[in-house]
């Protein structure tokens, strides 16, 4: 970069200026309104000088580039006295490594203005054009600007000025302070103290009471940014809400935002003028963009005026008659017109990018349907290239036959000519869109001339043309040709419709190049509808005129005239005009006439070569349009990466990002179908594919309208959701009426592709109408569900699972998911305490989705676990979709944890039962918490030990780990296939049936489906058989499939001494003496276990110790143990004693143990009503 002297240099939209350090001090003392504050070097930007302007070594060391911080103040203001001395010193301190530091000033910034009460001062950033400007190529700093935009986006608060220190530093300290390498990521901070103060500066009181609100701007709502421009973003809530409380507090200020001010005249947006100037100064090498006429209307008309118009419309008129031909045309136009209205609405509902039909459908209906129809539509356009090329080749073949210049034979001639033609068209396409557009304009002009030539020719019947059946406009010919005359295998109404309909499919030619249009939202509706109108008029006119001039059969022999005054055996309409074609009609050998001669339009025209040229132009233009459309659509599909192995074809080349590889693929497909060499075979193949596209376009418009999404706001208003639905239904019906087997194949391909994308679930979010529809349906059903009364037959365990971060307790998540998946509600709750950091909810949801767990995730901030769990139980859910069962993991470290944490844990169980929740507690041998294997944030409320908390405090010092969604998925016992193991249910206490229902739901999964379930109940030896029979009958009426029942008659026996010793060791740390406060009253310490407690709960304690012994005897090899959860008397039973019971029951067991307690209300019933 060459900047002479101290001139300011312009790089794109940035200004650079060289200032000598020797003159820096004086510069600051005489600071003018357009003077600068110095900023340390930003090493990311490299600036080089030309040899002519290189300074000597000493001067180069005293030179630096600095940031312009322009102060908008009066010209007479003297501000040097307000600059802190240390700030001046900092500006002079530069290390040798930072001799050339770069600073930039954005011309796009506008002034910051502020007002508060009587204060009328303000400050801000303004652009300047003072000084000599040297133009430098913008691409030299594009990488720097990209980095700058990323940095701004990173902290989402704009640029900030670096704070000047208020402490005096020695020169040595200043030198050391400059050794830190500042980058743009360090940010720039604005400190009121360090800024030069004047009448126009923002005062401290203003910044404290005024927000830095930005006026609405276009750039806030777009994702991309033009080259050479800084990306702007609105200020965050933190910036708007944080006030300055002391002189040293730094306030982040975006370089492009405004401070509140009553002065509105200065709030004109800069980006509008910038955009206009950019449009005027568009680079010569930029991409080509088209308007609605050249880009859409002409392109669509040329694609509609294809081979069918010239070579098949007269023949269809002969077969179906003028009346039914008009009906065929109008039916086709009805479908295409409705589709045109739908695509106009979709294309005006937001900014349209490249990808055409695929882009519109996929962004409306989502990737599932959009991806499948995009692939089919691209394939249909590739086949359409072959159809139009074969039509061109037929015309050339007929000319060769007429002049006896056949290459090989009629079929192979079509193949040879078709391959050569499509190769030439490929060369035109590869030359670029500009050449292709110029070729289309030439084709359009030729077709217009051919139409005029045809209309003139209808008034000029000659004797030679009469021998071929052309007699000019005759009422008798019109009346005969108005009725149908079906001939051949395809001689049916829908046979003719299937042949004609592809000619109407060109309406999407303009939309398919949406990325090459100046304004797709305007061009697509206007150009498409105008093209449909004019082409419909032309089709109807040609059908009526040629049907009024030409008879169906003629020999073309000049000697077939009827001599004057002679009586001959003559039949048919030609006899009225002096021609006898009876012989060829009876023999079926007539070569001319509408029913036999495909080149009828050429024969009628005034100068037949012009019709031939029109045929060439129509066929070649349609083929060229399809050859361009197919790669463009396919390229967009490849870039979205919805299907494997196709990304290779999405690479773009050149200024227009041309998909050369997709062009080659389209070329290969076209040649494959050209080799068929039969137009009537190729046309029906693509009809169903285009009809599928039309059906989905119409359905997209209908679905987006019916969901009532606020985001559906098309600027095109002339559409109706019901006409769109009608168009979709008609398109599907026509598919099956045309060729039912081809329709089945097309639908099957779509379903297969849809199923694949739905299975893969691509990571895209396009705000589709399917998402809006899902929300609308969920809202409707949720509201309607509130009016449904609860019934025990419909009872479902809707679980609130206290998982903390779900990826820390995967076994707990897998267990509940196995019970609730596709059955009932599951909510993973995370209580974040004051000592915790709020975790990434989206990351945890992605982790759940990756694990295929259907669950919600809810985070709540509270002081402790109990308060958070209580609030989750109160507010979780919606209407009837509210949790009724609390699931939590067993606190394995409760003996090492604090008494307060222990009280909170047991209090959560009490609170759940108070709210009539069922409670489940899961314990596994190795514990549930795997957070030590995962570097991340640990919720202290769920921590398993004090040591673990200390460990995670150390982990916070290390850099953050990857998000939970990309962490390795830990395998648990609830994800493995259990085979023919046993599930043992200890239904010791009747809780309404939840203890039975949850294991039953678990056995409905494939992994647990082969497990044998055994139910254990309490009983006495005397009544054991009777109690067993009763429970078996009850289980049979419950229809659970549980048949084996075991009565525990020894459960009330005394436990072994070893077990008692184990229990005493557990409670020993919590035993406390009773403190006497009176003769009859005693005060029991909180969380302590007294001798009175042990005596009062002796029977329970011994029973639970005995249960542990029974579990070791009967269930040590079980896959899962389900047991009734003990109930403790609230506010009387000490928490350590209650935890000792749970520990005694599940101590030293290898299988997972699930404690379950229902809310003592029926969750199972034997009745059918």
PDB file of C-alpha atoms in Angstrom, residues 4-215:
ATOM      1  CA  UNK A   4       2.597   9.427   0.445  1.00  0.00           C
ATOM      2  CA  UNK A   5       3.651  11.378   3.438  1.00  0.00           C
ATOM      3  CA  UNK A   6       1.085  11.709   6.135  1.00  0.00           C
ATOM      4  CA  UNK A   7      -1.807  11.333   3.745  1.00  0.00           C
ATOM      5  CA  UNK A   8      -4.831   9.318   4.834  1.00  0.00           C
ATOM      6  CA  UNK A   9      -5.172   6.153   2.807  1.00  0.00           C
ATOM      7  CA  UNK A  10      -8.458   4.453   1.990  1.00  0.00           C
ATOM      8  CA  UNK A  11      -8.657   0.670   1.981  1.00  0.00           C
ATOM      9  CA  UNK A  12     -12.169  -0.197   0.931  1.00  0.00           C
ATOM     10  CA  UNK A  13     -14.198   1.625   3.580  1.00  0.00           C
ATOM     11  CA  UNK A  14     -11.337   2.012   6.096  1.00  0.00           C
ATOM     12  CA  UNK A  15      -9.034   5.022   6.585  1.00  0.00           C
ATOM     13  CA  UNK A  16      -5.361   4.786   7.544  1.00  0.00           C
ATOM     14  CA  UNK A  17      -3.007   7.610   8.487  1.00  0.00           C
ATOM     15  CA  UNK A  18       0.690   7.670   9.362  1.00  0.00           C
ATOM     16  CA  UNK A  19       1.726   9.944  12.225  1.00  0.00           C
ATOM     17  CA  UNK A  20       5.206  10.353  13.614  1.00  0.00           C
ATOM     18  CA  UNK A  21       5.700   9.584  17.262  1.00  0.00           C
ATOM     19  CA  UNK A  22       7.886  12.638  17.557  1.00  0.00           C
ATOM     20  CA  UNK A  23       4.929  14.808  16.724  1.00  0.00           C
ATOM     21  CA  UNK A  24       2.410  12.787  18.712  1.00  0.00           C
ATOM     22  CA  UNK A  25       2.604  14.848  21.874  1.00  0.00           C
ATOM     23  CA  UNK A  26       2.071  18.091  20.085  1.00  0.00           C
ATOM     24  CA  UNK A  27      -0.678  16.535  18.126  1.00  0.00           C
ATOM     25  CA  UNK A  28      -2.543  15.642  21.284  1.00  0.00           C
ATOM     26  CA  UNK A  29      -2.065  19.036  22.836  1.00  0.00           C
ATOM     27  CA  UNK A  30      -3.591  20.730  19.827  1.00  0.00           C
ATOM     28  CA  UNK A  31      -6.364  18.175  19.373  1.00  0.00           C
ATOM     29  CA  UNK A  32      -8.960  19.318  16.906  1.00  0.00           C
ATOM     30  CA  UNK A  33     -12.458  17.910  16.391  1.00  0.00           C
ATOM     31  CA  UNK A  34     -11.113  15.444  13.852  1.00  0.00           C
ATOM     32  CA  UNK A  35      -8.100  14.317  15.873  1.00  0.00           C
ATOM     33  CA  UNK A  36      -7.361  10.828  17.030  1.00  0.00           C
ATOM     34  CA  UNK A  37      -6.830   8.736  20.137  1.00  0.00           C
ATOM     35  CA  UNK A  38      -4.080   6.154  19.841  1.00  0.00           C
ATOM     36  CA  UNK A  39      -4.764   2.439  20.086  1.00  0.00           C
ATOM     37  CA  UNK A  40      -2.149  -0.329  20.443  1.00  0.00           C
ATOM     38  CA  UNK A  41      -1.201  -2.274  17.407  1.00  0.00           C
ATOM     39  CA  UNK A  42      -3.424  -4.920  15.908  1.00  0.00           C
ATOM     40  CA  UNK A  43      -1.010  -7.469  14.502  1.00  0.00           C
ATOM     41  CA  UNK A  44      -3.679  -9.162  12.408  1.00  0.00           C
ATOM     42  CA  UNK A  45      -3.475  -6.366   9.854  1.00  0.00           C
ATOM     43  CA  UNK A  46      -0.355  -6.099   7.713  1.00  0.00           C
ATOM     44  CA  UNK A  47       0.429  -2.913   5.852  1.00  0.00           C
ATOM     45  CA  UNK A  48       3.296  -2.567   3.436  1.00  0.00           C
ATOM     46  CA  UNK A  49       4.736   0.511   1.797  1.00  0.00           C
ATOM     47  CA  UNK A  50       6.096   1.010  -1.664  1.00  0.00           C
ATOM     48  CA  UNK A  51       9.845   1.651  -2.001  1.00  0.00           C
ATOM     49  CA  UNK A  52       9.200   5.260  -2.975  1.00  0.00           C
ATOM     50  CA  UNK A  53       7.673   6.074   0.402  1.00  0.00           C
ATOM     51  CA  UNK A  54       9.876   4.038   2.713  1.00  0.00           C
ATOM     52  CA  UNK A  55      11.284   6.046   5.611  1.00  0.00           C
ATOM     53  CA  UNK A  56      14.704   5.695   7.082  1.00  0.00           C
ATOM     54  CA  UNK A  57      15.142   3.336  10.021  1.00  0.00           C
ATOM     55  CA  UNK A  58      14.875   5.957  12.759  1.00  0.00           C
ATOM     56  CA  UNK A  59      11.813   7.609  11.306  1.00  0.00           C
ATOM     57  CA  UNK A  60      10.241   4.221  10.682  1.00  0.00           C
ATOM     58  CA  UNK A  61      10.683   3.361  14.358  1.00  0.00           C
ATOM     59  CA  UNK A  62       8.974   6.595  15.332  1.00  0.00           C
ATOM     60  CA  UNK A  63       6.000   5.970  13.090  1.00  0.00           C
ATOM     61  CA  UNK A  64       2.774   4.154  13.869  1.00  0.00           C
ATOM     62  CA  UNK A  65      -0.685   3.765  12.529  1.00  0.00           C
ATOM     63  CA  UNK A  66      -3.451   4.491  15.014  1.00  0.00           C
ATOM     64  CA  UNK A  67      -7.195   4.363  15.411  1.00  0.00           C
ATOM     65  CA  UNK A  68      -9.182   7.467  14.634  1.00  0.00           C
ATOM     66  CA  UNK A  69     -11.515   8.201  17.523  1.00  0.00           C
ATOM     67  CA  UNK A  70     -13.071  11.326  16.075  1.00  0.00           C
ATOM     68  CA  UNK A  71     -14.783  13.598  18.589  1.00  0.00           C
ATOM     69  CA  UNK A  72     -17.747  15.550  17.254  1.00  0.00           C
ATOM     70  CA  UNK A  73     -17.200  18.856  19.014  1.00  0.00           C
ATOM     71  CA  UNK A  74     -17.103  22.529  18.184  1.00  0.00           C
ATOM     72  CA  UNK A  75     -14.169  23.737  16.126  1.00  0.00           C
ATOM     73  CA  UNK A  76     -13.120  26.241  18.750  1.00  0.00           C
ATOM     74  CA  UNK A  77     -13.080  23.754  21.656  1.00  0.00           C
ATOM     75  CA  UNK A  78      -9.705  23.219  23.313  1.00  0.00           C
ATOM     76  CA  UNK A  79      -9.647  19.793  24.860  1.00  0.00           C
ATOM     77  CA  UNK A  80      -6.007  18.988  25.437  1.00  0.00           C
ATOM     78  CA  UNK A  81      -6.205  19.926  29.094  1.00  0.00           C
ATOM     79  CA  UNK A  82      -8.819  17.243  29.705  1.00  0.00           C
ATOM     80  CA  UNK A  83      -6.667  14.388  28.494  1.00  0.00           C
ATOM     81  CA  UNK A  84      -5.076  12.504  31.379  1.00  0.00           C
ATOM     82  CA  UNK A  85      -1.305  12.704  31.285  1.00  0.00           C
ATOM     83  CA  UNK A  86      -0.973   8.948  31.504  1.00  0.00           C
ATOM     84  CA  UNK A  87      -3.065   8.552  28.364  1.00  0.00           C
ATOM     85  CA  UNK A  88      -0.648  10.799  26.536  1.00  0.00           C
ATOM     86  CA  UNK A  89       2.185   8.679  27.825  1.00  0.00           C
ATOM     87  CA  UNK A  90       0.468   5.523  26.665  1.00  0.00           C
ATOM     88  CA  UNK A  91       0.154   6.885  23.188  1.00  0.00           C
ATOM     89  CA  UNK A  92       3.879   7.428  23.043  1.00  0.00           C
ATOM     90  CA  UNK A  93       4.765   3.983  24.295  1.00  0.00           C
ATOM     91  CA  UNK A  94       5.362   1.544  21.487  1.00  0.00           C
ATOM     92  CA  UNK A  95       7.531  -1.463  21.427  1.00  0.00           C
ATOM     93  CA  UNK A  96       9.883  -2.005  18.504  1.00  0.00           C
ATOM     94  CA  UNK A  97       7.764  -4.952  17.455  1.00  0.00           C
ATOM     95  CA  UNK A  98       4.784  -2.752  17.033  1.00  0.00           C
ATOM     96  CA  UNK A  99       6.387   0.010  15.019  1.00  0.00           C
ATOM     97  CA  UNK A 100       3.723  -0.277  12.390  1.00  0.00           C
ATOM     98  CA  UNK A 101       0.393  -0.762  14.064  1.00  0.00           C
ATOM     99  CA  UNK A 102      -2.775  -0.351  12.174  1.00  0.00           C
ATOM    100  CA  UNK A 103      -5.899   1.468  13.136  1.00  0.00           C
ATOM    101  CA  UNK A 104      -8.984   1.991  11.125  1.00  0.00           C
ATOM    102  CA  UNK A 105     -11.977   4.216  11.023  1.00  0.00           C
ATOM    103  CA  UNK A 106     -15.257   3.030   9.514  1.00  0.00           C
ATOM    104  CA  UNK A 107     -17.017   5.526   7.326  1.00  0.00           C
ATOM    105  CA  UNK A 108     -20.263   3.710   8.038  1.00  0.00           C
ATOM    106  CA  UNK A 109     -20.376   4.803  11.663  1.00  0.00           C
ATOM    107  CA  UNK A 110     -22.703   7.570  12.675  1.00  0.00           C
ATOM    108  CA  UNK A 111     -22.640   9.919  15.592  1.00  0.00           C
ATOM    109  CA  UNK A 112     -23.533   8.973  19.112  1.00  0.00           C
ATOM    110  CA  UNK A 113     -25.910  11.452  20.594  1.00  0.00           C
ATOM    111  CA  UNK A 114     -27.242  11.649  24.119  1.00  0.00           C
ATOM    112  CA  UNK A 115     -29.448  13.827  26.258  1.00  0.00           C
ATOM    113  CA  UNK A 116     -30.483  13.728  29.879  1.00  0.00           C
ATOM    114  CA  UNK A 117     -32.552  16.359  31.577  1.00  0.00           C
ATOM    115  CA  UNK A 118     -30.760  19.671  31.010  1.00  0.00           C
ATOM    116  CA  UNK A 119     -27.557  18.118  29.697  1.00  0.00           C
ATOM    117  CA  UNK A 120     -27.103  18.807  26.026  1.00  0.00           C
ATOM    118  CA  UNK A 121     -23.718  17.249  25.596  1.00  0.00           C
ATOM    119  CA  UNK A 122     -23.025  14.267  23.387  1.00  0.00           C
ATOM    120  CA  UNK A 123     -20.159  12.413  21.842  1.00  0.00           C
ATOM    121  CA  UNK A 124     -19.759   9.830  19.189  1.00  0.00           C
ATOM    122  CA  UNK A 125     -17.990   8.650  16.147  1.00  0.00           C
ATOM    123  CA  UNK A 126     -18.278  10.468  12.872  1.00  0.00           C
ATOM    124  CA  UNK A 127     -16.664   9.820   9.535  1.00  0.00           C
ATOM    125  CA  UNK A 128     -14.296  12.253   7.902  1.00  0.00           C
ATOM    126  CA  UNK A 129     -13.018  12.780   4.429  1.00  0.00           C
ATOM    127  CA  UNK A 130     -10.293  15.227   5.343  1.00  0.00           C
ATOM    128  CA  UNK A 131      -6.883  14.711   3.866  1.00  0.00           C
ATOM    129  CA  UNK A 132      -5.620  13.200   0.698  1.00  0.00           C
ATOM    130  CA  UNK A 133      -7.163   9.807  -0.114  1.00  0.00           C
ATOM    131  CA  UNK A 134      -5.366   7.048  -2.012  1.00  0.00           C
ATOM    132  CA  UNK A 135      -7.559   4.324  -3.501  1.00  0.00           C
ATOM    133  CA  UNK A 136      -6.359   0.823  -2.722  1.00  0.00           C
ATOM    134  CA  UNK A 137      -7.853  -2.451  -3.939  1.00  0.00           C
ATOM    135  CA  UNK A 138     -10.517  -3.593  -1.502  1.00  0.00           C
ATOM    136  CA  UNK A 139      -9.622  -7.278  -1.688  1.00  0.00           C
ATOM    137  CA  UNK A 140      -6.316  -6.583   0.070  1.00  0.00           C
ATOM    138  CA  UNK A 141      -8.059  -6.172   3.398  1.00  0.00           C
ATOM    139  CA  UNK A 142     -11.017  -8.489   2.931  1.00  0.00           C
ATOM    140  CA  UNK A 143      -9.497 -11.141   5.183  1.00  0.00           C
ATOM    141  CA  UNK A 144      -8.950  -8.522   7.863  1.00  0.00           C
ATOM    142  CA  UNK A 145     -12.527  -7.343   7.594  1.00  0.00           C
ATOM    143  CA  UNK A 146     -13.814 -10.902   7.852  1.00  0.00           C
ATOM    144  CA  UNK A 147     -11.764 -11.381  11.001  1.00  0.00           C
ATOM    145  CA  UNK A 148     -13.063  -8.084  12.364  1.00  0.00           C
ATOM    146  CA  UNK A 149     -16.661  -9.087  11.663  1.00  0.00           C
ATOM    147  CA  UNK A 150     -16.144 -12.408  13.430  1.00  0.00           C
ATOM    148  CA  UNK A 151     -14.674 -10.638  16.432  1.00  0.00           C
ATOM    149  CA  UNK A 152     -17.568  -8.217  16.608  1.00  0.00           C
ATOM    150  CA  UNK A 153     -20.008 -11.113  16.379  1.00  0.00           C
ATOM    151  CA  UNK A 154     -18.127 -12.985  19.107  1.00  0.00           C
ATOM    152  CA  UNK A 155     -18.820 -10.539  21.904  1.00  0.00           C
ATOM    153  CA  UNK A 156     -22.037  -9.233  20.319  1.00  0.00           C
ATOM    154  CA  UNK A 157     -21.582  -5.727  21.550  1.00  0.00           C
ATOM    155  CA  UNK A 158     -19.725  -3.888  18.806  1.00  0.00           C
ATOM    156  CA  UNK A 159     -16.266  -2.399  19.109  1.00  0.00           C
ATOM    157  CA  UNK A 160     -15.094  -0.877  22.375  1.00  0.00           C
ATOM    158  CA  UNK A 161     -12.347   1.634  23.089  1.00  0.00           C
ATOM    159  CA  UNK A 162      -9.432   0.354  25.227  1.00  0.00           C
ATOM    160  CA  UNK A 163      -9.427   1.929  28.669  1.00  0.00           C
ATOM    161  CA  UNK A 164      -6.616   4.312  29.602  1.00  0.00           C
ATOM    162  CA  UNK A 165      -5.163   3.641  33.009  1.00  0.00           C
ATOM    163  CA  UNK A 166      -5.403   6.439  35.570  1.00  0.00           C
ATOM    164  CA  UNK A 167      -2.279   5.349  37.419  1.00  0.00           C
ATOM    165  CA  UNK A 168       1.041   6.966  36.621  1.00  0.00           C
ATOM    166  CA  UNK A 169       3.588   4.601  35.204  1.00  0.00           C
ATOM    167  CA  UNK A 170       7.269   4.854  34.856  1.00  0.00           C
ATOM    168  CA  UNK A 171       8.746   4.640  31.390  1.00  0.00           C
ATOM    169  CA  UNK A 172       9.917   1.122  32.143  1.00  0.00           C
ATOM    170  CA  UNK A 173       6.471   0.072  33.179  1.00  0.00           C
ATOM    171  CA  UNK A 174       5.025   1.628  30.066  1.00  0.00           C
ATOM    172  CA  UNK A 175       7.503  -0.248  27.949  1.00  0.00           C
ATOM    173  CA  UNK A 176       6.551  -3.523  29.606  1.00  0.00           C
ATOM    174  CA  UNK A 177       2.884  -2.779  29.198  1.00  0.00           C
ATOM    175  CA  UNK A 178       3.279  -2.578  25.458  1.00  0.00           C
ATOM    176  CA  UNK A 179       4.785  -6.022  25.183  1.00  0.00           C
ATOM    177  CA  UNK A 180       1.302  -7.543  25.417  1.00  0.00           C
ATOM    178  CA  UNK A 181       0.158  -8.342  21.920  1.00  0.00           C
ATOM    179  CA  UNK A 182      -3.289  -6.893  21.508  1.00  0.00           C
ATOM    180  CA  UNK A 183      -5.551  -8.336  18.906  1.00  0.00           C
ATOM    181  CA  UNK A 184      -8.919  -7.304  17.638  1.00  0.00           C
ATOM    182  CA  UNK A 185     -10.413  -9.955  19.921  1.00  0.00           C
ATOM    183  CA  UNK A 186      -9.242  -7.882  22.897  1.00  0.00           C
ATOM    184  CA  UNK A 187     -11.929  -5.397  21.996  1.00  0.00           C
ATOM    185  CA  UNK A 188     -11.936  -1.618  22.266  1.00  0.00           C
ATOM    186  CA  UNK A 189     -13.384   0.030  25.371  1.00  0.00           C
ATOM    187  CA  UNK A 190     -14.816   3.495  25.847  1.00  0.00           C
ATOM    188  CA  UNK A 191     -13.999   5.139  29.169  1.00  0.00           C
ATOM    189  CA  UNK A 192     -15.487   8.591  29.781  1.00  0.00           C
ATOM    190  CA  UNK A 193     -12.483   9.583  31.895  1.00  0.00           C
ATOM    191  CA  UNK A 194      -9.933   8.764  29.220  1.00  0.00           C
ATOM    192  CA  UNK A 195     -11.783  10.526  26.412  1.00  0.00           C
ATOM    193  CA  UNK A 196     -11.181  14.191  25.603  1.00  0.00           C
ATOM    194  CA  UNK A 197     -14.103  16.036  27.179  1.00  0.00           C
ATOM    195  CA  UNK A 198     -15.976  18.853  25.562  1.00  0.00           C
ATOM    196  CA  UNK A 199     -19.461  20.272  25.348  1.00  0.00           C
ATOM    197  CA  UNK A 200     -20.481  17.457  23.038  1.00  0.00           C
ATOM    198  CA  UNK A 201     -19.148  14.501  25.068  1.00  0.00           C
ATOM    199  CA  UNK A 202     -21.332  11.964  26.869  1.00  0.00           C
ATOM    200  CA  UNK A 203     -21.126  12.738  30.557  1.00  0.00           C
ATOM    201  CA  UNK A 204     -21.001  10.119  33.258  1.00  0.00           C
ATOM    202  CA  UNK A 205     -24.509  10.952  34.383  1.00  0.00           C
ATOM    203  CA  UNK A 206     -25.819  10.672  30.840  1.00  0.00           C
ATOM    204  CA  UNK A 207     -24.310   7.214  30.352  1.00  0.00           C
ATOM    205  CA  UNK A 208     -25.829   6.117  33.647  1.00  0.00           C
ATOM    206  CA  UNK A 209     -29.345   7.234  32.786  1.00  0.00           C
ATOM    207  CA  UNK A 210     -29.430   6.915  29.012  1.00  0.00           C
ATOM    208  CA  UNK A 211     -29.361   3.662  27.054  1.00  0.00           C
ATOM    209  CA  UNK A 212     -27.283   3.120  23.962  1.00  0.00           C
ATOM    210  CA  UNK A 213     -30.346   2.227  21.898  1.00  0.00           C
ATOM    211  CA  UNK A 214     -29.757   1.872  18.180  1.00  0.00           C
ATOM    212  CA  UNK A 215     -32.230   3.004  15.575  1.00  0.00           C
TER     213      UNK A 215
END
